[in-house]
PDB file of C-alpha atoms in Angstrom:
ATOM      1  CA  ILE T   1      -9.641   6.468 -12.794  1.00 94.00           C
ATOM      2  CA  GLY T   2      -8.260   7.327  -9.371  1.00 91.00           C
ATOM      3  CA  ALA T   3      -5.440   7.210  -6.846  1.00 91.00           C
ATOM      4  CA  TYR T   4      -5.396   3.383  -6.594  1.00 94.00           C
ATOM      5  CA  ASP T   5      -3.414   3.491  -3.356  1.00 96.00           C
ATOM      6  CA  GLY T   6      -2.869  -0.105  -2.290  1.00 97.00           C
ATOM      7  CA  VAL T   7      -4.495  -1.584  -5.422  1.00 98.00           C
ATOM      8  CA  HIS T   8      -6.806  -3.357  -2.984  1.00 98.00           C
ATOM      9  CA  ARG T   9      -9.678  -5.746  -3.678  1.00 98.00           C
ATOM     10  CA  GLY T  10     -12.056  -2.845  -4.297  1.00 97.00           C
ATOM     11  CA  HIS T  11      -9.748  -1.509  -6.993  1.00 97.00           C
ATOM     12  CA  GLN T  12      -9.312  -5.009  -8.402  1.00 98.00           C
ATOM     13  CA  HIS T  13     -13.105  -5.328  -8.563  1.00 97.00           C
ATOM     14  CA  VAL T  14     -13.342  -2.233 -10.783  1.00 97.00           C
ATOM     15  CA  ILE T  15     -10.390  -3.276 -12.950  1.00 98.00           C
ATOM     16  CA  ALA T  16     -11.904  -6.717 -13.512  1.00 98.00           C
ATOM     17  CA  GLU T  17     -15.002  -5.003 -14.920  1.00 97.00           C
ATOM     18  CA  VAL T  18     -12.816  -2.754 -17.094  1.00 98.00           C
ATOM     19  CA  ARG T  19     -11.108  -5.820 -18.549  1.00 98.00           C
ATOM     20  CA  ARG T  20     -14.416  -7.616 -19.076  1.00 98.00           C
ATOM     21  CA  VAL T  21     -15.953  -4.676 -20.922  1.00 97.00           C
ATOM     22  CA  ALA T  22     -12.805  -4.110 -22.986  1.00 98.00           C
ATOM     23  CA  ALA T  23     -12.686  -7.748 -24.059  1.00 98.00           C
ATOM     24  CA  ALA T  24     -16.375  -7.731 -24.996  1.00 98.00           C
ATOM     25  CA  GLN T  25     -15.966  -4.586 -27.105  1.00 97.00           C
ATOM     26  CA  GLY T  26     -12.570  -5.400 -28.607  1.00 97.00           C
ATOM     27  CA  LEU T  27     -10.937  -2.428 -26.868  1.00 98.00           C
ATOM     28  CA  ARG T  28      -7.816  -1.931 -24.745  1.00 98.00           C
ATOM     29  CA  SER T  29      -8.237  -1.731 -20.974  1.00 98.00           C
ATOM     30  CA  VAL T  30      -6.550   1.292 -19.384  1.00 98.00           C
ATOM     31  CA  VAL T  31      -6.222   2.485 -15.789  1.00 98.00           C
ATOM     32  CA  VAL T  32      -5.779   6.235 -15.272  1.00 97.00           C
ATOM     33  CA  THR T  33      -3.942   7.165 -12.094  1.00 97.00           C
ATOM     34  CA  PHE T  34      -1.666   9.880 -10.709  1.00 95.00           C
ATOM     35  CA  ASP T  35       2.011  10.112  -9.791  1.00 94.00           C
ATOM     36  CA  ARG T  36       1.108  11.142  -6.228  1.00 93.00           C
ATOM     37  CA  HIS T  37      -1.973  11.060  -4.052  1.00 93.00           C
ATOM     38  CA  PRO T  38      -4.110  14.119  -4.893  1.00 93.00           C
ATOM     39  CA  ALA T  39      -4.473  14.877  -1.177  1.00 93.00           C
ATOM     40  CA  SER T  40      -0.719  15.527  -0.946  1.00 94.00           C
ATOM     41  CA  VAL T  41      -1.297  18.552  -3.191  1.00 95.00           C
ATOM     42  CA  VAL T  42      -4.808  19.641  -2.203  1.00 93.00           C
ATOM     43  CA  ARG T  43      -4.395  19.300   1.590  1.00 93.00           C
ATOM     44  CA  PRO T  44      -0.768  18.363   2.334  1.00 92.00           C
ATOM     45  CA  GLU T  45      -1.156  19.034   6.057  1.00 93.00           C
ATOM     46  CA  SER T  46      -3.573  16.117   6.397  1.00 92.00           C
ATOM     47  CA  ALA T  47      -2.638  13.874   3.473  1.00 94.00           C
ATOM     48  CA  PRO T  48      -2.730  10.175   4.420  1.00 95.00           C
ATOM     49  CA  LYS T  49       0.335   7.976   4.419  1.00 96.00           C
ATOM     50  CA  GLN T  50       0.380   5.646   1.447  1.00 97.00           C
ATOM     51  CA  LEU T  51      -0.191   1.894   1.349  1.00 98.00           C
ATOM     52  CA  THR T  52       2.067   1.512  -1.678  1.00 97.00           C
ATOM     53  CA  ASP T  53       4.912   3.510  -3.160  1.00 93.00           C
ATOM     54  CA  PRO T  54       4.662   4.490  -6.866  1.00 92.00           C
ATOM     55  CA  ASP T  55       6.706   1.520  -8.100  1.00 94.00           C
ATOM     56  CA  GLN T  56       4.626  -0.934  -6.070  1.00 96.00           C
ATOM     57  CA  GLU T  57       1.411   0.559  -7.386  1.00 96.00           C
ATOM     58  CA  LEU T  58       2.493   0.152 -10.999  1.00 97.00           C
ATOM     59  CA  GLU T  59       3.617  -3.441 -10.392  1.00 97.00           C
ATOM     60  CA  LEU T  60       0.322  -4.314  -8.734  1.00 98.00           C
ATOM     61  CA  LEU T  61      -1.695  -2.665 -11.498  1.00 98.00           C
ATOM     62  CA  ALA T  62       0.256  -4.603 -14.132  1.00 98.00           C
ATOM     63  CA  ALA T  63      -0.443  -7.811 -12.220  1.00 98.00           C
ATOM     64  CA  THR T  64      -4.204  -7.265 -12.635  1.00 98.00           C
ATOM     65  CA  GLY T  65      -3.820  -7.912 -16.360  1.00 98.00           C
ATOM     66  CA  VAL T  66      -4.867  -4.425 -17.463  1.00 98.00           C
ATOM     67  CA  ASP T  67      -3.440  -3.534 -20.885  1.00 98.00           C
ATOM     68  CA  ALA T  68      -1.962  -0.167 -19.904  1.00 98.00           C
ATOM     69  CA  THR T  69      -1.695   2.363 -17.100  1.00 98.00           C
ATOM     70  CA  LEU T  70      -1.647   6.098 -17.773  1.00 98.00           C
ATOM     71  CA  VAL T  71       0.151   7.970 -14.976  1.00 97.00           C
ATOM     72  CA  ILE T  72      -0.729  11.664 -14.860  1.00 96.00           C
ATOM     73  CA  HIS T  73       1.405  14.242 -13.087  1.00 96.00           C
ATOM     74  CA  PHE T  74      -0.721  15.758 -10.323  1.00 95.00           C
ATOM     75  CA  ASP T  75       0.167  19.303  -9.297  1.00 96.00           C
ATOM     76  CA  GLU T  76      -1.641  22.448  -8.213  1.00 95.00           C
ATOM     77  CA  ALA T  77      -2.703  23.266 -11.759  1.00 96.00           C
ATOM     78  CA  ARG T  78      -4.182  19.786 -12.202  1.00 95.00           C
ATOM     79  CA  SER T  79      -5.984  20.088  -8.854  1.00 94.00           C
ATOM     80  CA  LYS T  80      -7.774  23.200 -10.137  1.00 96.00           C
ATOM     81  CA  GLU T  81      -8.729  21.696 -13.480  1.00 96.00           C
ATOM     82  CA  PRO T  82     -12.502  21.545 -14.014  1.00 97.00           C
ATOM     83  CA  ALA T  83     -13.897  18.048 -14.356  1.00 97.00           C
ATOM     84  CA  GLU T  84     -15.200  18.807 -17.849  1.00 98.00           C
ATOM     85  CA  GLU T  85     -11.717  19.796 -19.019  1.00 98.00           C
ATOM     86  CA  PHE T  86     -10.233  16.569 -17.637  1.00 97.00           C
ATOM     87  CA  VAL T  87     -12.801  14.559 -19.572  1.00 98.00           C
ATOM     88  CA  ARG T  88     -12.118  16.379 -22.828  1.00 98.00           C
ATOM     89  CA  GLU T  89      -8.325  16.527 -22.491  1.00 97.00           C
ATOM     90  CA  VAL T  90      -7.499  13.134 -20.983  1.00 97.00           C
ATOM     91  CA  LEU T  91     -10.360  10.690 -21.349  1.00 97.00           C
ATOM     92  CA  VAL T  92     -11.410  11.715 -24.848  1.00 98.00           C
ATOM     93  CA  GLY T  93      -8.428  13.627 -26.228  1.00 97.00           C
ATOM     94  CA  ALA T  94      -5.609  11.357 -25.032  1.00 96.00           C
ATOM     95  CA  LEU T  95      -7.391   8.022 -24.693  1.00 97.00           C
ATOM     96  CA  ASN T  96     -10.342   8.198 -27.090  1.00 97.00           C
ATOM     97  CA  ALA T  97     -12.384   6.464 -24.377  1.00 97.00           C
ATOM     98  CA  ARG T  98     -15.415   4.465 -25.478  1.00 97.00           C
ATOM     99  CA  THR T  99     -16.506   3.125 -22.084  1.00 98.00           C
ATOM    100  CA  ILE T 100     -15.567   4.542 -18.683  1.00 98.00           C
ATOM    101  CA  VAL T 101     -15.884   2.218 -15.697  1.00 97.00           C
ATOM    102  CA  VAL T 102     -15.967   3.808 -12.239  1.00 95.00           C
ATOM    103  CA  GLY T 103     -17.269   3.076  -8.763  1.00 92.00           C
ATOM    104  CA  GLU T 104     -20.660   4.409  -7.765  1.00 90.00           C
ATOM    105  CA  ASP T 105     -19.123   7.062  -5.469  1.00 88.00           C
ATOM    106  CA  PHE T 106     -16.570   8.342  -8.000  1.00 92.00           C
ATOM    107  CA  HIS T 107     -15.705  12.053  -7.903  1.00 93.00           C
ATOM    108  CA  PHE T 108     -13.037  13.969  -9.803  1.00 94.00           C
ATOM    109  CA  GLY T 109     -11.951  17.404 -10.970  1.00 94.00           C
ATOM    110  CA  HIS T 110     -11.693  20.705  -9.124  1.00 93.00           C
ATOM    111  CA  GLN T 111     -13.494  20.525  -5.769  1.00 91.00           C
ATOM    112  CA  ARG T 112     -14.559  16.985  -6.727  1.00 91.00           C
ATOM    113  CA  LYS T 113     -17.444  18.376  -8.764  1.00 94.00           C
ATOM    114  CA  GLY T 114     -17.197  15.652 -11.390  1.00 95.00           C
ATOM    115  CA  ASN T 115     -19.275  12.506 -10.815  1.00 96.00           C
ATOM    116  CA  ASN T 116     -21.037   9.711 -12.666  1.00 95.00           C
ATOM    117  CA  ALA T 117     -23.928  11.958 -13.669  1.00 95.00           C
ATOM    118  CA  LEU T 118     -21.570  14.478 -15.261  1.00 97.00           C
ATOM    119  CA  LEU T 119     -19.715  11.681 -17.064  1.00 97.00           C
ATOM    120  CA  ALA T 120     -22.971  10.262 -18.404  1.00 96.00           C
ATOM    121  CA  ALA T 121     -24.095  13.671 -19.649  1.00 97.00           C
ATOM    122  CA  MET T 122     -20.771  14.337 -21.370  1.00 97.00           C
ATOM    123  CA  GLY T 123     -20.711  10.817 -22.773  1.00 97.00           C
ATOM    124  CA  GLY T 124     -23.856  11.492 -24.744  1.00 94.00           C
ATOM    125  CA  GLU T 125     -22.127  14.460 -26.354  1.00 95.00           C
ATOM    126  CA  LEU T 126     -18.651  12.988 -26.809  1.00 97.00           C
ATOM    127  CA  GLY T 127     -19.467   9.403 -27.714  1.00 96.00           C
ATOM    128  CA  PHE T 128     -18.681   7.281 -24.680  1.00 97.00           C
ATOM    129  CA  THR T 129     -20.767   5.305 -22.208  1.00 97.00           C
ATOM    130  CA  VAL T 130     -20.392   5.098 -18.431  1.00 97.00           C
ATOM    131  CA  ASP T 131     -20.465   1.901 -16.388  1.00 96.00           C
ATOM    132  CA  GLY T 132     -20.923   2.812 -12.719  1.00 93.00           C
ATOM    133  CA  ILE T 133     -20.536  -0.298 -10.578  1.00 94.00           C
ATOM    134  CA  ASP T 134     -21.345  -1.052  -6.954  1.00 94.00           C
ATOM    135  CA  LEU T 135     -18.478  -0.822  -4.484  1.00 93.00           C
ATOM    136  CA  LEU T 136     -17.057  -4.072  -3.132  1.00 95.00           C
ATOM    137  CA  GLN T 137     -18.312  -4.508   0.430  1.00 95.00           C
ATOM    138  CA  ARG T 138     -16.366  -5.938   3.377  1.00 91.00           C
ATOM    139  CA  GLY T 139     -19.507  -6.713   5.360  1.00 87.00           C
ATOM    140  CA  PRO T 140     -21.671  -4.488   7.552  1.00 89.00           C
ATOM    141  CA  GLU T 141     -18.663  -2.224   8.159  1.00 89.00           C
ATOM    142  CA  GLY T 142     -18.943  -0.814   4.645  1.00 93.00           C
ATOM    143  CA  ALA T 143     -16.967  -0.781   1.417  1.00 94.00           C
ATOM    144  CA  VAL T 144     -13.391  -1.917   0.932  1.00 97.00           C
ATOM    145  CA  SER T 145     -11.312   1.269   0.833  1.00 96.00           C
ATOM    146  CA  SER T 146      -7.786   2.566   1.297  1.00 97.00           C
ATOM    147  CA  THR T 147      -9.028   4.537   4.312  1.00 96.00           C
ATOM    148  CA  ALA T 148     -10.379   1.391   5.985  1.00 97.00           C
ATOM    149  CA  ILE T 149      -7.129  -0.468   5.302  1.00 98.00           C
ATOM    150  CA  ARG T 150      -5.063   2.350   6.806  1.00 98.00           C
ATOM    151  CA  ALA T 151      -7.239   2.273   9.916  1.00 98.00           C
ATOM    152  CA  ALA T 152      -6.826  -1.499  10.270  1.00 98.00           C
ATOM    153  CA  LEU T 153      -3.038  -1.345   9.874  1.00 98.00           C
ATOM    154  CA  SER T 154      -2.763   1.538  12.327  1.00 97.00           C
ATOM    155  CA  ALA T 155      -4.686  -0.566  14.855  1.00 98.00           C
ATOM    156  CA  GLY T 156      -2.455  -3.591  14.257  1.00 97.00           C
ATOM    157  CA  ASP T 157      -5.347  -5.522  12.717  1.00 98.00           C
ATOM    158  CA  LEU T 158      -3.447  -7.330   9.973  1.00 98.00           C
ATOM    159  CA  GLU T 159      -6.221  -9.849   9.393  1.00 97.00           C
ATOM    160  CA  SER T 160      -8.726  -7.187   8.351  1.00 97.00           C
ATOM    161  CA  ALA T 161      -6.157  -5.228   6.360  1.00 98.00           C
ATOM    162  CA  HIS T 162      -4.988  -8.281   4.462  1.00 98.00           C
ATOM    163  CA  ALA T 163      -8.564  -9.377   3.732  1.00 97.00           C
ATOM    164  CA  MET T 164      -9.198  -6.015   2.064  1.00 98.00           C
ATOM    165  CA  LEU T 165      -5.833  -5.865   0.293  1.00 98.00           C
ATOM    166  CA  GLY T 166      -6.051  -9.434  -0.930  1.00 98.00           C
ATOM    167  CA  ARG T 167      -2.434  -9.998   0.154  1.00 98.00           C
ATOM    168  CA  PRO T 168      -0.069  -9.232   3.069  1.00 98.00           C
ATOM    169  CA  HIS T 169       0.913  -5.591   3.529  1.00 98.00           C
ATOM    170  CA  GLU T 170       4.362  -4.961   2.052  1.00 98.00           C
ATOM    171  CA  VAL T 171       6.826  -2.107   2.525  1.00 98.00           C
ATOM    172  CA  ARG T 172      10.126  -1.483   0.763  1.00 98.00           C
ATOM    173  CA  GLY T 173      13.309   0.250   1.763  1.00 97.00           C
ATOM    174  CA  VAL T 174      17.094   0.191   1.754  1.00 97.00           C
ATOM    175  CA  VAL T 175      19.011  -1.679   4.455  1.00 95.00           C
ATOM    176  CA  GLY T 176      21.292   0.643   6.398  1.00 91.00           C
ATOM    177  CA  HIS T 177      23.622   0.542   9.371  1.00 84.00           C
ATOM    178  CA  GLY T 178      22.149   0.857  12.853  1.00 70.00           C
ATOM    179  CA  ASP T 179      23.598   0.956  16.354  1.00 66.00           C
ATOM    180  CA  ALA T 180      24.233  -2.832  16.369  1.00 61.00           C
ATOM    181  CA  ARG T 181      22.252  -3.367  19.576  1.00 65.00           C
ATOM    182  CA  ALA T 182      20.354  -6.356  18.192  1.00 62.00           C
ATOM    183  CA  ARG T 183      23.578  -7.951  16.968  1.00 66.00           C
ATOM    184  CA  ASP T 184      25.173  -7.494  20.378  1.00 64.00           C
ATOM    185  CA  LEU T 185      22.148  -9.242  21.890  1.00 69.00           C
ATOM    186  CA  GLY T 186      22.626 -12.216  19.573  1.00 70.00           C
ATOM    187  CA  PHE T 187      20.016 -11.345  16.943  1.00 81.00           C
ATOM    188  CA  ARG T 188      21.403  -9.809  13.758  1.00 87.00           C
ATOM    189  CA  THR T 189      18.832  -7.545  12.110  1.00 88.00           C
ATOM    190  CA  ALA T 190      18.479  -5.594   8.898  1.00 92.00           C
ATOM    191  CA  ASN T 191      17.499  -1.992   9.592  1.00 92.00           C
ATOM    192  CA  VAL T 192      15.159  -1.129   6.719  1.00 95.00           C
ATOM    193  CA  ALA T 193      14.613   2.587   6.057  1.00 94.00           C
ATOM    194  CA  ILE T 194      11.024   3.167   4.932  1.00 95.00           C
ATOM    195  CA  ASP T 195       9.943   6.351   3.155  1.00 94.00           C
ATOM    196  CA  GLU T 196       8.117   8.613   5.588  1.00 92.00           C
ATOM    197  CA  ASP T 197       5.152   8.835   3.202  1.00 94.00           C
ATOM    198  CA  VAL T 198       4.523   5.067   3.419  1.00 96.00           C
ATOM    199  CA  LEU T 199       2.246   3.663   6.120  1.00 97.00           C
ATOM    200  CA  LEU T 200       3.695   1.169   8.592  1.00 97.00           C
ATOM    201  CA  PRO T 201       1.490  -0.999  10.816  1.00 98.00           C
ATOM    202  CA  LYS T 202       1.121  -0.273  14.514  1.00 97.00           C
ATOM    203  CA  ASP T 203       4.365  -0.650  16.477  1.00 95.00           C
ATOM    204  CA  GLY T 204       4.907  -4.200  17.644  1.00 96.00           C
ATOM    205  CA  ILE T 205       6.516  -7.539  16.881  1.00 97.00           C
ATOM    206  CA  TYR T 206       5.480  -9.369  13.706  1.00 98.00           C
ATOM    207  CA  ALA T 207       6.146 -12.518  11.722  1.00 98.00           C
ATOM    208  CA  GLY T 208       6.727 -11.952   8.043  1.00 98.00           C
ATOM    209  CA  TRP T 209       8.877 -12.426   4.991  1.00 99.00           C
ATOM    210  CA  TYR T 210      11.948 -10.574   3.743  1.00 98.00           C
ATOM    211  CA  GLU T 211      12.488 -10.599  -0.018  1.00 98.00           C
ATOM    212  CA  ARG T 212      15.925  -9.805  -1.450  1.00 97.00           C
ATOM    213  CA  PRO T 213      16.516  -8.116  -4.834  1.00 97.00           C
ATOM    214  CA  ASP T 214      17.164 -11.515  -6.452  1.00 96.00           C
ATOM    215  CA  GLY T 215      13.727 -12.736  -5.365  1.00 96.00           C
ATOM    216  CA  ALA T 216      14.967 -14.987  -2.554  1.00 97.00           C
ATOM    217  CA  THR T 217      12.582 -14.872   0.418  1.00 97.00           C
ATOM    218  CA  HIS T 218      13.428 -15.537   4.045  1.00 98.00           C
ATOM    219  CA  PRO T 219      11.176 -16.090   7.072  1.00 98.00           C
ATOM    220  CA  THR T 220      11.575 -13.126   9.365  1.00 97.00           C
ATOM    221  CA  ALA T 221      10.815 -11.858  12.849  1.00 97.00           C
ATOM    222  CA  ILE T 222      10.100  -8.137  12.549  1.00 97.00           C
ATOM    223  CA  SER T 223      10.489  -5.553  15.282  1.00 94.00           C
ATOM    224  CA  LEU T 224       8.728  -2.292  14.520  1.00 94.00           C
ATOM    225  CA  GLY T 225       8.941   0.423  17.135  1.00 89.00           C
ATOM    226  CA  ARG T 226      10.951   2.826  19.235  1.00 79.00           C
ATOM    227  CA  ARG T 227      12.888   0.321  21.383  1.00 67.00           C
ATOM    228  CA  PRO T 228      11.686   1.621  24.766  1.00 51.00           C
ATOM    229  CA  THR T 229      14.056  -0.647  26.717  1.00 52.00           C
ATOM    230  CA  PHE T 230      16.963   1.464  25.436  1.00 55.00           C
ATOM    231  CA  TYR T 231      15.463   4.810  24.447  1.00 58.00           C
ATOM    232  CA  GLU T 232      13.090   6.964  26.450  1.00 59.00           C
ATOM    233  CA  HIS T 233      11.985   9.199  23.587  1.00 62.00           C
ATOM    234  CA  ALA T 234      12.909   7.832  20.156  1.00 59.00           C
ATOM    235  CA  ALA T 235      12.072  10.211  17.320  1.00 65.00           C
ATOM    236  CA  SER T 236      10.470   7.614  15.063  1.00 75.00           C
ATOM    237  CA  SER T 237       9.760   3.927  14.650  1.00 83.00           C
ATOM    238  CA  LEU T 238      12.508   1.640  13.369  1.00 89.00           C
ATOM    239  CA  LEU T 239      11.892  -1.458  11.266  1.00 95.00           C
ATOM    240  CA  GLU T 240      14.329  -4.245  12.170  1.00 93.00           C
ATOM    241  CA  ALA T 241      14.087  -7.561  10.320  1.00 95.00           C
ATOM    242  CA  HIS T 242      15.732 -10.652  11.822  1.00 95.00           C
ATOM    243  CA  LEU T 243      16.038 -13.225   9.041  1.00 96.00           C
ATOM    244  CA  LEU T 244      15.747 -16.719  10.480  1.00 96.00           C
ATOM    245  CA  ASP T 245      18.755 -18.977   9.863  1.00 92.00           C
ATOM    246  CA  PHE T 246      20.551 -16.353   7.752  1.00 93.00           C
ATOM    247  CA  ALA T 247      23.978 -14.787   8.271  1.00 87.00           C
ATOM    248  CA  GLY T 248      24.747 -12.971   4.996  1.00 88.00           C
ATOM    249  CA  ASP T 249      25.421  -9.296   4.254  1.00 90.00           C
ATOM    250  CA  LEU T 250      22.306  -7.252   3.478  1.00 94.00           C
ATOM    251  CA  TYR T 251      23.673  -3.702   3.700  1.00 94.00           C
ATOM    252  CA  GLY T 252      22.699  -1.391   0.872  1.00 96.00           C
ATOM    253  CA  GLU T 253      20.150  -3.662  -0.757  1.00 97.00           C
ATOM    254  CA  THR T 254      16.496  -2.826  -1.313  1.00 97.00           C
ATOM    255  CA  ALA T 255      14.321  -5.090   0.799  1.00 97.00           C
ATOM    256  CA  ARG T 256      10.677  -6.005   0.493  1.00 98.00           C
ATOM    257  CA  VAL T 257       9.209  -6.756   3.913  1.00 98.00           C
ATOM    258  CA  ARG T 258       5.798  -8.426   4.141  1.00 98.00           C
ATOM    259  CA  PHE T 259       3.868  -8.486   7.404  1.00 99.00           C
ATOM    260  CA  VAL T 260       2.070 -11.804   7.931  1.00 98.00           C
ATOM    261  CA  ALA T 261       0.981 -11.888  11.587  1.00 98.00           C
ATOM    262  CA  ARG T 262       1.174  -9.637  14.625  1.00 98.00           C
ATOM    263  CA  LEU T 263       2.837 -11.477  17.525  1.00 98.00           C
ATOM    264  CA  ARG T 264       2.658  -8.940  20.351  1.00 96.00           C
ATOM    265  CA  ASP T 265       2.833  -5.287  21.335  1.00 94.00           C
ATOM    266  CA  GLU T 266       6.138  -3.511  21.791  1.00 88.00           C
ATOM    267  CA  GLN T 267       7.227  -3.770  25.420  1.00 86.00           C
ATOM    268  CA  LYS T 268       9.706  -2.077  27.745  1.00 82.00           C
ATOM    269  CA  PHE T 269      11.791  -4.526  29.796  1.00 83.00           C
ATOM    270  CA  ASP T 270      13.438  -3.753  33.112  1.00 79.00           C
ATOM    271  CA  ALA T 271      16.394  -6.027  32.351  1.00 84.00           C
ATOM    272  CA  VAL T 272      18.170  -6.677  29.056  1.00 83.00           C
ATOM    273  CA  ASP T 273      18.246 -10.411  29.827  1.00 86.00           C
ATOM    274  CA  ASP T 274      14.451 -10.402  29.931  1.00 88.00           C
ATOM    275  CA  LEU T 275      14.379  -8.721  26.519  1.00 86.00           C
ATOM    276  CA  VAL T 276      16.776 -11.302  25.069  1.00 87.00           C
ATOM    277  CA  ALA T 277      14.654 -14.169  26.405  1.00 91.00           C
ATOM    278  CA  GLN T 278      11.516 -12.639  24.886  1.00 90.00           C
ATOM    279  CA  MET T 279      13.289 -12.101  21.558  1.00 90.00           C
ATOM    280  CA  GLY T 280      14.092 -15.805  21.511  1.00 93.00           C
ATOM    281  CA  ARG T 281      10.442 -16.642  22.093  1.00 95.00           C
ATOM    282  CA  ASP T 282       9.412 -14.198  19.372  1.00 95.00           C
ATOM    283  CA  VAL T 283      11.722 -15.889  16.880  1.00 96.00           C
ATOM    284  CA  GLU T 284      10.333 -19.322  17.668  1.00 96.00           C
ATOM    285  CA  ARG T 285       6.763 -18.094  17.427  1.00 97.00           C
ATOM    286  CA  ALA T 286       7.516 -16.453  14.080  1.00 97.00           C
ATOM    287  CA  ARG T 287       8.994 -19.738  12.917  1.00 97.00           C
ATOM    288  CA  ASP T 288       5.804 -21.559  13.899  1.00 98.00           C
ATOM    289  CA  VAL T 289       3.505 -19.006  12.263  1.00 97.00           C
ATOM    290  CA  LEU T 290       5.465 -19.073   9.010  1.00 97.00           C
ATOM    291  CA  GLY T 291       5.975 -22.821   8.963  1.00 95.00           C
ATOM    292  CA  ALA T 292       9.722 -22.306   8.903  1.00 85.00           C
TER     293      ALA T 292
END
């Protein structure tokens, strides 16, 4: 039960236990999640950007092998629902739960008053057991968490983020038309529009992969930033993907962009020729990193 943003290794650890218990008891394994992060309703002014969009989250949950995922609409009324009511309505009423598996720090319900102790007490009355498991640790730094992954990505630390995710960070968006600057410089790029609620890594140059709707993947040099050589005060970061050895039309398609390695920080160049030379070096380094 939870937000499952990122479906990271900590989440996978809990789901693996859910599947194990379900198999042992001859039951179906079910994940209960929400159609938006609860923080976006409870404290929208400080809600975190998301590691995965809703479609990604469902795909990743399905890939864990869980039998079903129940997606609950989360709104203001749900945010004010007492924990006891959630247990009776959803866990028992809708799912007829026999065993509930949660992390040791699990909280739910209005003002997060629900916890493992409350679940255990209600289980005795309603006929279910509670399996509270230890959180998956990432070392002395603490438990694997969506918060820790966001911090790593925001710092440009892909290695730590990917170790916690169990895979490269991926974002999705539609390819649109830009100002054609990269093309004029000799490097055609796909400008991928990412939902503002989705977290992007720290601005910089990256090596990664671009996946097309048909599943074809292409090695890619990724520029993520505000293009300071040309713009003094850009409003937001732009994701530009230069597909190596590719010259086709990408406009209008939904792209999946996976970040594999950070190559360097974004940099302002005094001369455009210097930028072009560096872009060439970035492409070759991306090629080396990706084995392309």
